[in-house]
Coordinates of C-alpha atoms in Angstrom, one line a residue:
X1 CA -8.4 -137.7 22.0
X2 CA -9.2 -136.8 18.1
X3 CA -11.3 -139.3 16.0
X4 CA -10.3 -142.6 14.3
X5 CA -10.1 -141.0 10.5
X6 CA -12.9 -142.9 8.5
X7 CA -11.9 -143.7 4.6
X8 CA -15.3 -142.5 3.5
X9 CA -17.7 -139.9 4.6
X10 CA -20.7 -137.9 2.9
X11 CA -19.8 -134.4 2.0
X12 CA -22.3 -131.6 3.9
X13 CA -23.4 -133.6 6.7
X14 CA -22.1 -133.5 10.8
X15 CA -20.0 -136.4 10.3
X16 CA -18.1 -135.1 7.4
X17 CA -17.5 -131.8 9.6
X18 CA -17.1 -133.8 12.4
X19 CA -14.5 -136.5 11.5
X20 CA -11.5 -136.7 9.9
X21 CA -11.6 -138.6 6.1
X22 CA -9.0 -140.2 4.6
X23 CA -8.9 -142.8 2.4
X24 CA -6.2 -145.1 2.7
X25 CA -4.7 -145.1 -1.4
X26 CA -3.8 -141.7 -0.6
X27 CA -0.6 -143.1 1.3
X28 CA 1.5 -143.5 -2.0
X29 CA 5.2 -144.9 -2.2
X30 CA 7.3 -142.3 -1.6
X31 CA 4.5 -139.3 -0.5
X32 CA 0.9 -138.6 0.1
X33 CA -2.2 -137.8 -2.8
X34 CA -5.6 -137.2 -2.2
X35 CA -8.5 -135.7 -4.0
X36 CA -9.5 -133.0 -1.9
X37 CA -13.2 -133.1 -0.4
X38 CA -13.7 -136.4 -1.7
X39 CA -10.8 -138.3 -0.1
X40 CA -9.5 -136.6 2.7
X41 CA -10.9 -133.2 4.0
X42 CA -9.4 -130.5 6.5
X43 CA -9.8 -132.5 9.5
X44 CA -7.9 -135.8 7.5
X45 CA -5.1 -133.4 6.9
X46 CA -4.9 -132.3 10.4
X47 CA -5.2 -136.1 11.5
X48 CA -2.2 -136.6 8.8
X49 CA -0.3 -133.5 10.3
X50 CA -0.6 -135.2 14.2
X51 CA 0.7 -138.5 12.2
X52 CA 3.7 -137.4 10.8
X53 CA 4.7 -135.2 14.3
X54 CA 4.4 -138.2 16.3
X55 CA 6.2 -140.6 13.9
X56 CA 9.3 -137.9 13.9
X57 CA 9.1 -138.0 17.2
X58 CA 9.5 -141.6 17.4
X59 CA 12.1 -141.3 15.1
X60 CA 13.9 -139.7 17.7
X61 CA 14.4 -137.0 14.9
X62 CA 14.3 -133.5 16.8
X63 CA 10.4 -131.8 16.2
X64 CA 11.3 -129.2 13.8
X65 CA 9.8 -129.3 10.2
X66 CA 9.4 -126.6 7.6
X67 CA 6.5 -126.7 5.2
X68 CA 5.2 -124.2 2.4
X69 CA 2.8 -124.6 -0.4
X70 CA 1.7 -124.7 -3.9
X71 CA -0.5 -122.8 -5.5
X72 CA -4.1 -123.8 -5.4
X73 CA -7.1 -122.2 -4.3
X74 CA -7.1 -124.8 -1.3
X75 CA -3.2 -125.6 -0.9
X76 CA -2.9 -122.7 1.6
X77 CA -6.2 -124.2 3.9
X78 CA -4.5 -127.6 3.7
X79 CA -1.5 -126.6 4.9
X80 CA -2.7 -124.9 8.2
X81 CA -4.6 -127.8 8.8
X82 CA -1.7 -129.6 8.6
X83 CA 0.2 -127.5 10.9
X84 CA -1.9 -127.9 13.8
X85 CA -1.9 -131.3 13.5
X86 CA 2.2 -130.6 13.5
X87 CA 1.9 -128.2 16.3
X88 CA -0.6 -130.8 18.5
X89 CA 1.9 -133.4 18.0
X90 CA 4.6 -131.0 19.2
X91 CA 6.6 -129.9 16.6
X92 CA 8.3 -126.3 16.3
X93 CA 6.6 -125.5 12.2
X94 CA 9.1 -123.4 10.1
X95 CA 6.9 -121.6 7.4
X96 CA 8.1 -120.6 4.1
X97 CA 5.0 -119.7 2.7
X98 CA 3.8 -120.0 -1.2
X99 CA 6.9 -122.0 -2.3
X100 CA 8.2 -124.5 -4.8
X101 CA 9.2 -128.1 -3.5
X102 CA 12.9 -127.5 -4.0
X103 CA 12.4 -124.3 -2.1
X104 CA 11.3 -126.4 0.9
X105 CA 14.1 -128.7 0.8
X106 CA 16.6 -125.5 0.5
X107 CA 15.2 -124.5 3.8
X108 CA 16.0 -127.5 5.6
X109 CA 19.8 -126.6 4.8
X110 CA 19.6 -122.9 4.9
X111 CA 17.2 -122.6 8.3
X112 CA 18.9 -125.8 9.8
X113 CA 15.5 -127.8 9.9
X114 CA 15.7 -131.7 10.0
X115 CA 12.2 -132.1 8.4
X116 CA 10.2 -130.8 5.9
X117 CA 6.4 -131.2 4.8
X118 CA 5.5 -129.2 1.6
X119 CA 2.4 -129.5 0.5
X120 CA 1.6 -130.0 -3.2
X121 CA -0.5 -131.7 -6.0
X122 CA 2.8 -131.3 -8.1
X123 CA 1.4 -131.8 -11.8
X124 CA -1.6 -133.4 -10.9
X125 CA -5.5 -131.5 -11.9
X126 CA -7.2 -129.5 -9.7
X127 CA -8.7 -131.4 -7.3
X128 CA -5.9 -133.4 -5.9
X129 CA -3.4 -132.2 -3.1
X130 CA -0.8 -134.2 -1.4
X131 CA 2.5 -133.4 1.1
X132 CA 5.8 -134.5 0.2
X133 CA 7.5 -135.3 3.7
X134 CA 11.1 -135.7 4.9
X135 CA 13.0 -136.1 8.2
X136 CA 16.5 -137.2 6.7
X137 CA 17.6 -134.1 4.2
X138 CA 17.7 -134.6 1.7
X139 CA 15.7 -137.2 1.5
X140 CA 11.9 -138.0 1.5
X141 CA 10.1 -140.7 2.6
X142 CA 10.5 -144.0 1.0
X143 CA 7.8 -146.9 1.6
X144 CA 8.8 -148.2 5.4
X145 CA 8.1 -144.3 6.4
X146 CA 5.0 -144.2 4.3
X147 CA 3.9 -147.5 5.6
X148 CA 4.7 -146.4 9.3
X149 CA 3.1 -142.9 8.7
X150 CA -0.3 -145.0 7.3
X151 CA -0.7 -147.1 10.3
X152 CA -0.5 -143.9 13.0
X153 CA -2.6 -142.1 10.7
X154 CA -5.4 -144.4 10.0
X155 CA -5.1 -145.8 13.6
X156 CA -5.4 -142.0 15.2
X157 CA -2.0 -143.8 17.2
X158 CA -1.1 -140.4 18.1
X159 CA 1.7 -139.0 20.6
X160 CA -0.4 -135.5 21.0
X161 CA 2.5 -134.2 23.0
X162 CA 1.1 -130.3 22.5
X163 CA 4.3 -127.3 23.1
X164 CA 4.4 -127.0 19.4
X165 CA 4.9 -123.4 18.0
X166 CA 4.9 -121.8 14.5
X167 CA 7.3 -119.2 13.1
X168 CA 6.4 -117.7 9.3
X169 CA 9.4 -116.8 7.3
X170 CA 9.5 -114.1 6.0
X171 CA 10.8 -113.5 2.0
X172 CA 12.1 -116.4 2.6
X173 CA 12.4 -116.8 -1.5
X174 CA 14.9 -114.1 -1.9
X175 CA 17.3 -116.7 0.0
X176 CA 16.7 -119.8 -2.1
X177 CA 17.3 -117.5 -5.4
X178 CA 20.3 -115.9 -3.6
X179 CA 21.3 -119.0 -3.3
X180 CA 21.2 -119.9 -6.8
X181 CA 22.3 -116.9 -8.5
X182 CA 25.6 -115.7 -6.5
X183 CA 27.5 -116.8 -9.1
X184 CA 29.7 -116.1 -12.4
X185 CA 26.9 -114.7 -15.0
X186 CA 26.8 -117.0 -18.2
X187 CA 29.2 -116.0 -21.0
X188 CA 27.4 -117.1 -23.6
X189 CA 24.1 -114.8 -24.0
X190 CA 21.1 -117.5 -24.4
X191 CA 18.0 -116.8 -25.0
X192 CA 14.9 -119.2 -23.2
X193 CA 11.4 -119.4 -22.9
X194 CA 10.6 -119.9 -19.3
X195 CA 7.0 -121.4 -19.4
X196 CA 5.2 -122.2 -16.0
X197 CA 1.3 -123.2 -17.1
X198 CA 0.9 -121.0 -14.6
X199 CA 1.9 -123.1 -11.4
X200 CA 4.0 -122.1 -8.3
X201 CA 7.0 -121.9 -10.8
X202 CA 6.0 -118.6 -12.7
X203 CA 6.7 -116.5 -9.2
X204 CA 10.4 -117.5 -9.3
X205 CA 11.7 -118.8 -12.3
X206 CA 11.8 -116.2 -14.9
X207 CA 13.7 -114.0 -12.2
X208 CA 16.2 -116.9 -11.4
X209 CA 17.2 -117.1 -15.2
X210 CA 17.4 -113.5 -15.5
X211 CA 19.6 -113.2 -12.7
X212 CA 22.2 -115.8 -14.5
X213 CA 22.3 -113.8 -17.8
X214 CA 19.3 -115.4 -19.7
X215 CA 17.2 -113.3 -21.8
X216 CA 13.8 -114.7 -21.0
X217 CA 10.8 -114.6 -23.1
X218 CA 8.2 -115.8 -20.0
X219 CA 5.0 -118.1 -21.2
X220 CA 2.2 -118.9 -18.7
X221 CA 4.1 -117.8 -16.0
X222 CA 1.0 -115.5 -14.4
X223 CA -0.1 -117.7 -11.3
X224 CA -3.6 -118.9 -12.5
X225 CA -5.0 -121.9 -10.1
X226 CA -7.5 -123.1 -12.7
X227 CA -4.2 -123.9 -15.0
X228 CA -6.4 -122.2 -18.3
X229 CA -4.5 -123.8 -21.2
X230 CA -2.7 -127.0 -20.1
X231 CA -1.5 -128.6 -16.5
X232 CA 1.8 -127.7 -15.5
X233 CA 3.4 -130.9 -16.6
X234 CA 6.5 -130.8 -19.1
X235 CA 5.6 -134.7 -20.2
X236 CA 3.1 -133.9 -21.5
X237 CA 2.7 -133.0 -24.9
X238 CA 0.2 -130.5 -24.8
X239 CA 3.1 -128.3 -22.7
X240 CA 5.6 -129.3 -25.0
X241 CA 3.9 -128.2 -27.8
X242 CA 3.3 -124.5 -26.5
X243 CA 7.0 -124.2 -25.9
X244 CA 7.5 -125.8 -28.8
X245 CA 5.5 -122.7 -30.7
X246 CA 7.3 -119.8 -28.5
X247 CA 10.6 -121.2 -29.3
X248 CA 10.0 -120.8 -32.9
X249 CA 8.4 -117.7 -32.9
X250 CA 10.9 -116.0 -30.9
X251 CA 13.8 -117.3 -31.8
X252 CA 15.2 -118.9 -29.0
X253 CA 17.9 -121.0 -28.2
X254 CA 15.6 -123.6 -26.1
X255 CA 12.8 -123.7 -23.9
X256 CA 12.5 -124.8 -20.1
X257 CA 9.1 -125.9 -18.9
X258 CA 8.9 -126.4 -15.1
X259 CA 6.1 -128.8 -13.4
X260 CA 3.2 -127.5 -11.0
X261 CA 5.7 -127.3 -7.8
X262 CA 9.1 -126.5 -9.4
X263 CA 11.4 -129.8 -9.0
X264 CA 11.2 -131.1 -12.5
X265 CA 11.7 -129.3 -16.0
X266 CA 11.1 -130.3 -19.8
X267 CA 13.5 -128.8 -22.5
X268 CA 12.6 -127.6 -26.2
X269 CA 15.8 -127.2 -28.3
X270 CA 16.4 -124.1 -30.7
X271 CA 14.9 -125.8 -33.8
X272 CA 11.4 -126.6 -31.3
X273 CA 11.5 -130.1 -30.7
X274 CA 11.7 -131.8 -27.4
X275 CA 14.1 -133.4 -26.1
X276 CA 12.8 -136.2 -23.4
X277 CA 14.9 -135.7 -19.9
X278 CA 16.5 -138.8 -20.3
X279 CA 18.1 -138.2 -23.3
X280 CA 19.0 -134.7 -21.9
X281 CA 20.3 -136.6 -18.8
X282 CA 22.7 -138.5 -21.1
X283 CA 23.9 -135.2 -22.6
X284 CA 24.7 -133.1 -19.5
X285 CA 25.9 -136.6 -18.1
X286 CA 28.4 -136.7 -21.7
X287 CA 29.3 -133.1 -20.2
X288 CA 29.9 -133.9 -16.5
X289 CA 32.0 -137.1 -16.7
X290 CA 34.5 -135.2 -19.2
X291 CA 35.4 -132.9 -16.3
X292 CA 35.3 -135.3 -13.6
X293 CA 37.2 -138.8 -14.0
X294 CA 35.0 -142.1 -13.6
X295 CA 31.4 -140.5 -12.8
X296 CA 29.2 -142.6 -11.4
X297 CA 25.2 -141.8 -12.4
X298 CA 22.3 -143.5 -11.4
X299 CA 19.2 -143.2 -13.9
X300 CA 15.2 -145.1 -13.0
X301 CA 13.8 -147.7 -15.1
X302 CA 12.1 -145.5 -17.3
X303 CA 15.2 -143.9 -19.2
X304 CA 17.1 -144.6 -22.4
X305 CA 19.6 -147.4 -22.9
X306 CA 22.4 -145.1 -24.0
X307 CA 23.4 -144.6 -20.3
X308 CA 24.6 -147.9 -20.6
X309 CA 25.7 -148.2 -24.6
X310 CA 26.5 -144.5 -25.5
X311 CA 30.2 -144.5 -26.5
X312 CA 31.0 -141.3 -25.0
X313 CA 30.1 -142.3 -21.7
X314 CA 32.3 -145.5 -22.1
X315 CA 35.2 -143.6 -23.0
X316 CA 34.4 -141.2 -20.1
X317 CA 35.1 -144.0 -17.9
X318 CA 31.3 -143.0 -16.6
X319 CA 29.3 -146.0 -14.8
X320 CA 25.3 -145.9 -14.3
X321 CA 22.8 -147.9 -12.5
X322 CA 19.4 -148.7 -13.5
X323 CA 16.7 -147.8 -10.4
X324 CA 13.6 -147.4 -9.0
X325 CA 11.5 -144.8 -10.8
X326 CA 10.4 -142.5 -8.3
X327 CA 12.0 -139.4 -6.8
X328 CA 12.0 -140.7 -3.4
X329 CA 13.8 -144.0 -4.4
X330 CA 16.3 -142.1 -7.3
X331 CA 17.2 -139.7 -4.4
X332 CA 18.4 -142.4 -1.9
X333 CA 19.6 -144.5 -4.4
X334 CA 22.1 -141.4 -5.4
X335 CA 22.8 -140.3 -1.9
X336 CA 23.9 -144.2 -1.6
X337 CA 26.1 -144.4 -3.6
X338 CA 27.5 -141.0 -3.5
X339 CA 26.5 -140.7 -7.2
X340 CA 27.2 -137.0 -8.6
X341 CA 23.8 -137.0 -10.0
X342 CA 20.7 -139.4 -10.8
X343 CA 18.6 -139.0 -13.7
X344 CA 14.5 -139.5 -13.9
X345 CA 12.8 -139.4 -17.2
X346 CA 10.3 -137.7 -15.7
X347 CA 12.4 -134.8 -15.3
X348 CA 13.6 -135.3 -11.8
X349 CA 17.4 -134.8 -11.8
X350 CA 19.1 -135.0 -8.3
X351 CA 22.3 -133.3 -8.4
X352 CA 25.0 -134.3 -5.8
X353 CA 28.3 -131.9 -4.5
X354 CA 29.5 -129.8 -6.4
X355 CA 26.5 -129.7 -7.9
X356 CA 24.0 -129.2 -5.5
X357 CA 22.4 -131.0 -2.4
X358 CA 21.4 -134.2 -3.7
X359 CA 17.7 -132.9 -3.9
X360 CA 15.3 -132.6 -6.9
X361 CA 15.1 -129.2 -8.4
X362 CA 14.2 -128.1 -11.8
X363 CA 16.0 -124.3 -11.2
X364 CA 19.3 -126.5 -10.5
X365 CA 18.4 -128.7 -13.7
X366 CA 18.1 -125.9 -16.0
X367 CA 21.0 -124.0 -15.1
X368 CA 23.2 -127.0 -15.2
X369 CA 21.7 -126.9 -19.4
X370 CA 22.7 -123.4 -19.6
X371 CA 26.0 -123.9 -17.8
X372 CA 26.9 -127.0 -20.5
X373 CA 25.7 -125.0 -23.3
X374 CA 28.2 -122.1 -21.9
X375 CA 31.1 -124.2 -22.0
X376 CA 30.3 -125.7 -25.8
X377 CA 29.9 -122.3 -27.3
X378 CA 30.0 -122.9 -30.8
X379 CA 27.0 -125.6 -30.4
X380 CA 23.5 -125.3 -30.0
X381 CA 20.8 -127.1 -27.9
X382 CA 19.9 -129.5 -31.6
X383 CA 23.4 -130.1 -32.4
X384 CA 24.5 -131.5 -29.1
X385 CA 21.3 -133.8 -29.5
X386 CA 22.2 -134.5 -32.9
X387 CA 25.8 -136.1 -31.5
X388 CA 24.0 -138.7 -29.2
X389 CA 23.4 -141.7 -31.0
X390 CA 19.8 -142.3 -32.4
X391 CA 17.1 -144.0 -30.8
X392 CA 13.1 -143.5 -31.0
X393 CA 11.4 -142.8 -28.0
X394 CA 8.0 -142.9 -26.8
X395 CA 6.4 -140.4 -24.0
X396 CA 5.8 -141.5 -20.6
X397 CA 2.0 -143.0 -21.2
X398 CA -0.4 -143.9 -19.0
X399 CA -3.1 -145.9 -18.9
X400 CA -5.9 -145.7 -16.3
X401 CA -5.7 -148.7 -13.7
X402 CA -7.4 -148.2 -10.6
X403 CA -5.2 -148.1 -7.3
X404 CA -6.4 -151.3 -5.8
X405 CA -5.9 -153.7 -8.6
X406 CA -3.0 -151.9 -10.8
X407 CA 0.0 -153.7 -8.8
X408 CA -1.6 -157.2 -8.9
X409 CA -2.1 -155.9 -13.2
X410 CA 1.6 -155.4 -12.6
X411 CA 2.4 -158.3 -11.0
X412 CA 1.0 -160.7 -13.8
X413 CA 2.4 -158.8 -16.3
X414 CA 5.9 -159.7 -14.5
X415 CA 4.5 -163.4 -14.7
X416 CA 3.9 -163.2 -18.2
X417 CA 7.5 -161.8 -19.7
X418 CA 8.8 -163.6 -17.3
X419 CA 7.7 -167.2 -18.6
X420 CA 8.5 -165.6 -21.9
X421 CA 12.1 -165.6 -21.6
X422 CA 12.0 -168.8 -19.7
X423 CA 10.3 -170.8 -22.8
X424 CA 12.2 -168.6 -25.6
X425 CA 8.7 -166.6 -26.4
X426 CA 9.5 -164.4 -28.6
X427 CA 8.4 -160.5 -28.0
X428 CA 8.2 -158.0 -30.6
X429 CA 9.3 -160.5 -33.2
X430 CA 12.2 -161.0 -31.3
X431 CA 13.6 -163.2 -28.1
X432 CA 14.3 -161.6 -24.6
X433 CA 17.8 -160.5 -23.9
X434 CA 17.2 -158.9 -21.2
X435 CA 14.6 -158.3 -18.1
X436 CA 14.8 -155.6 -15.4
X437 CA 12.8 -156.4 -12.3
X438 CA 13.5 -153.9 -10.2
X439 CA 10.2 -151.9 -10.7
X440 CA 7.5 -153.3 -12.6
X441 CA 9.3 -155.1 -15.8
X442 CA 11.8 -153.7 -18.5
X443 CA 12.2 -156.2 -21.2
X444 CA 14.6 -155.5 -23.8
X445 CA 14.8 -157.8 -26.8
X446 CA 17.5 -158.9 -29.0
X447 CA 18.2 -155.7 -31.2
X448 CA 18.0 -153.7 -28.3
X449 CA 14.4 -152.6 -28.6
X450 CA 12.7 -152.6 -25.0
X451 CA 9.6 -151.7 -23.0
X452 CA 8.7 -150.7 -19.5
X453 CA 5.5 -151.6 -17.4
X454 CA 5.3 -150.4 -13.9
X455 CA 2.7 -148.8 -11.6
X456 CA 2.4 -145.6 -11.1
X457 CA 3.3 -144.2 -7.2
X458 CA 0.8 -141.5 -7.5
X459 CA -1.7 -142.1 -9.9
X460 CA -4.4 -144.6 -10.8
X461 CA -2.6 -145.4 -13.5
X462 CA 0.3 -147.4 -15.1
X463 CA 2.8 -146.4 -17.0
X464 CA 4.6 -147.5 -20.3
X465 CA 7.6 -146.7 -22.0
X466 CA 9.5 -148.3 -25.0
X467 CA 12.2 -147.4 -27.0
X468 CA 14.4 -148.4 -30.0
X469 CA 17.9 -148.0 -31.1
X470 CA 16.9 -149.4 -34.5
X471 CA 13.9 -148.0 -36.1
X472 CA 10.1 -145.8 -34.9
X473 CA 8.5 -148.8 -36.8
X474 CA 10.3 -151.9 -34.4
X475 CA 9.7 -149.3 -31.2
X476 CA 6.3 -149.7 -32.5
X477 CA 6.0 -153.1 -32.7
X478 CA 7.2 -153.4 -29.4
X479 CA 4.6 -151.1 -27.7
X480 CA 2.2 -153.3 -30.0
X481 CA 3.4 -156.1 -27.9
X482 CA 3.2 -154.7 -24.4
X483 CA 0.0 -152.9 -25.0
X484 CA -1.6 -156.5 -26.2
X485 CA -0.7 -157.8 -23.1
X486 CA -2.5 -155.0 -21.2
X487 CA -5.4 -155.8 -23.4
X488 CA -5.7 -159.1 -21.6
X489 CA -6.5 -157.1 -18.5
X490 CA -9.8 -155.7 -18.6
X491 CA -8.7 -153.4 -14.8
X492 CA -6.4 -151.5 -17.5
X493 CA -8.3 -148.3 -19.6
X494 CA -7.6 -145.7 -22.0
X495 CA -4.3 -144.1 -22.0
X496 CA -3.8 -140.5 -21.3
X497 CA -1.4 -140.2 -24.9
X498 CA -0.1 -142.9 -27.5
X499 CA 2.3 -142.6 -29.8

C-alpha cells in the first residue's frame, strides 16, 4: 500500500515526511509543474512515478521508459524519486542522465524505448520542476493521458506490480550529437552566438554547432542552477537583449538562444534584432516549400498571419493550419497530418522526415537556420527578414491569472468577442472578420489586425498576443482593446512584459 497523496501538507513536520504532496494544478495540459517543497515533495514524485508506470501498463504499452534531467540543484533528487515509483510499478527505467528534453526523446528512437519521462522546469524560475511524459514516440501526453494520469495519481489507484529494474546510460550524449552532426559541414562559414543562461543547454550546444562548421562565440553557457543574469527563456526580452549585445559586439551573423531544457530556441539576426520564431517559422517555411512541392505546415494560435497571406507561400503551393498552442497538441497535430514541420511561436518547431522525428528540438531548429542561410549565400539573417512582408508584432505577454479561475477568465472572454461579432461590435475601431476558437480566442479585425487570449498550460498566467500588418500604432490599439477587456476581470494581474 503507499499513501493517498494529500494536495497540502506543512513543510518540517511527520506528515510532510510521511505522505506524499501533490497538489492537483500541477497536472497541466500536456505535462506536469509543480513548485517543489511547496506543491509536491519527494514522496509526491514517487507517488507520480507509480502513476504513470501503472497507467503504461494499462495502456498495454510494454514497461520500458527512459528519463534524464535538467539541471537544477533538485532535478537529479526528483528524478530518483520518480524512478522508484517507475521501478515499484514495474517498469524497466532507461537513464540518460543530465540531459536536454530532445535528448530524451532521441533515446526513445536510438535505445528502442516506447516511453520517456524527462524531468524538467523547462524555462520556468527556480523553484518549479515538472516531467514531460510520453508512451507514443514521438509524442507526449495530450489532456485524456494527463486526465487519466491525475485520477491514478491522486487516487494512489496503483498497479504496484514490483520486477522493475534500472539501467544508467552511459555518455549517452555523445550519441544524440552524433546523431546530429554526421553530416556534410556547412559551406558557408557563419559565425553565432550560442547563449544558454546557463541551463542544461550550455553542456551540448556550443559543441553541436562547432561540429557543423559554426564559429561559436558561447554566452552563459557555464551550467549555473541559480540562472545569475536572466532565466533561460528566449521570449523573453531580457535574453534577447544579451544576445542582442554579443551579436553586435562580435560581429556575428546571428544569435541562437536555447530555453532551460533544450527543445526551443530564439534567433538574433546579424544587425541584433530579434526575430520572433514565428516569423522565422514563415522564413525557413519560404525555404522548405521551394524544394518540396505543396508543403503542408501546421503553426498554433499564437503565430503570425503571413502563414496564411504571405505570397511566397502561396506561390509555393504551401498549405498551413492554425492549432492548438502547446507542444503536446502542435506535435500530434503535425504527426496527423503528416505535416513536414509545425511551427510554435514560442519556439517549438517539430520537424517531420527528412527533417527529423517529428519531436521538438531547438539543436534541430537551429541547424535547419544555418542550413537555409547555407543555401542563400549571398543573404544575411536581416535581409531574408527584410523580404517577408511587414507586420508589427508583440511578445508573448503574460498576465498573472491564478490556475483555478484563469480558464473560466478565458471562457468569458470567448463570450464577450463572441457577442461582439454577433451584434457588429466593433473591436479596435474596427468590425470582426474573423474569430479562432480553437484555443482561447484569436480575433482578427477588418484590416487584418488581430489578438490572441488563451490560458496558459503551465503557468498561472494567461497569455496575449496581437499583431498588425498595417501599422505599431493600430497593433496597439488592438492590445488596448483586449487588455480593457481583461481589465473587467479583477482574477487577471500584472503582466510579466508590455509592449
Amino acid at each position: 500500500m503507499f499513501p493517498t497523496p494529500v494536495a497540502a501538507l506543512s513543510p518540517n513536520t511527520y506528515a510532510y515526511e510521511s505522505q506524499p504532496l501533490v497538489k492537483p494544478t500541477g497536472f497541466r495540459e500536456y505535462d506536469a509543474r509543480w513548485l517543489f517543497e511547496r506543491e509536491i515533495n519527494l514522496m509526491g514524485v514517487q507517488a507520480l512515478g507509480m502513476g504513470l508506470g501503472t497507467l503504461i501498463r494499462r495502456a498495454g504499452v510494454p514497461p520500458a521508459i527512459v528519463t534524464g534531467h535538467d539541471f537544477r540543484s533538485y532535478s537529479a533528487s526528483i528524478k530518483m524519486a520518480l524512478v522508484s515509483g517507475l521501478m515499484a510499478a514495474g517498469c524497466t527505467v532507461h537513464d540518460i542522465g543530465l540531459a536536454i528534453t530532445p535528448m530524451a526523446y532521441f533515446a526513445q528512437f536510438d535505445l528502442d524505448v516506447p516511453c520517456v519521462a524527462m524531468v524538467t522546469a523547462s524555462h520556468n524560475d527556480n523553484g518549479w520542476t515538472g516531467v514531460k511524459m510520453g508512451m507514443a514516440r514521438p509524442l507526449t501526453f495530450g489532456p485524456d493521458e494527463m486526465a487519466r494520469l491525475k485520477e491514478i495519481v491522486l487516487a494512489a489507484d496503483f498497479d504496484l506490480a514490483g520486477g522493475g529494474s534500472y539501467r544508467f546510460v552511459e555518455n549517452f550524449p555523445a550519441r544524440y550529437i552524433a546523431d546530429l552532426t554526421t553530416r556534410a559541414p556547412l559551406t558557408r562559414k557563419l559565425k553565432v552566438v550560442c547563449a544558454c543562461g546557463n541551463g542544461t543547454a550550455g553542456a551540448f550546444a556550443p559543441a553541436i554547432l562547432t561540429k557543423i562548421g559554426c564559429e561559436v562565440v558561447p554566452l552563459d553557457t557555464d551550467l549555473d542552477f541559480t540562472f545569475p543574469r536572466y532565466n533561460p527563456n528566449p521570449e523573453d526580452l531580457e535574453m534577447l537583449h544579451a544576445i542582442r549585445d554579443a551579436v553586435l559586439a562580435s560581429g556575428a551573423d546571428l544569435g541562437f538562444g536555447f530555453d532551460g531544457d533544450g527543445d526551443r530556441c530564439g534567433v538574433i539576426d546579424d544587425t541584433g534584432k530579434e526575430i520572433f520564431a514565428d516569423k522565422v517559422g514563415v522564413m525557413l517555411a519560404r525555404d522548405i516549400s521551394a524544394r518540396h512541392a505543396n508543403a503542408r505546415f501546421v503553426v498554433d494560435v499564437k503565430s503570425t498571419g503571413l502563414f496564411a497571406t504571405d505570397p511566397v507561400l502561396i506561390e509555393n503551393g504551401a498549405v498551413t493550419e492554425y492549432w492548438k498552442t502547446g507542444h503536446s497538441y502542435m506535435k500530434r497535430r503535425t504527426h496527423e497530418l503528416g505535416a513536414l514541420v509545425g511551427f510554435e511561436k514560442s519556439g517549438h518547431f517539430f520537424f517531420n522526415t527528412p527533417f527529423g522525428r517529428g519531436y521538438d528540438d531547438g539543436l534541430v531548429s537551429a541547424i535547419a537556420i544555418c542550413d537555409m542561410l547555407d543555401r542563400n549565400p549571398d543573404k544575411r539573417m536581416s535581409e531574408l527578414k527584410a523580404a517577408l512582408p511587414k507586420t508589427w508584432s508583440s511578445p508573448t505577454m503574460s498576465p498573472h491569472c491564478a490556475d483555478e479561475t484563469k480558464y473560466g477568465v478565458v471562457d468569458a472572454v470567448v463570450k464577450h468577442f463572441t457577442e461582439a461579432q454577433a451584434t457588429g461590435a466593433p473591436v479596435a475601431g474596427q468590425t470582426i472578420r474573423d474569430l479562432v476558437t480553437v484555443n482561447g480566442i484569436r480575433v482578427t479585425v477588418a484590416d487584418g489586425t488581430w489578438g490572441l487570449v488563451r490560458a496558459s498550460s503551465n503557468k498561472p498566467e494567461l497569455v496575449v498576443v496581437v499583431e498588425s500588418p498595417v501599422s505599431e500604432t493600430r497593433m496597439r490599439e488592438m492590445f488596448a482593446a483586449v487588455d480593457a477587456v481583461l481589465r473587467t476581470h479583477p482574477e487577471v494581474g500584472a503582466y510579466n512584459q508590455t509592449i
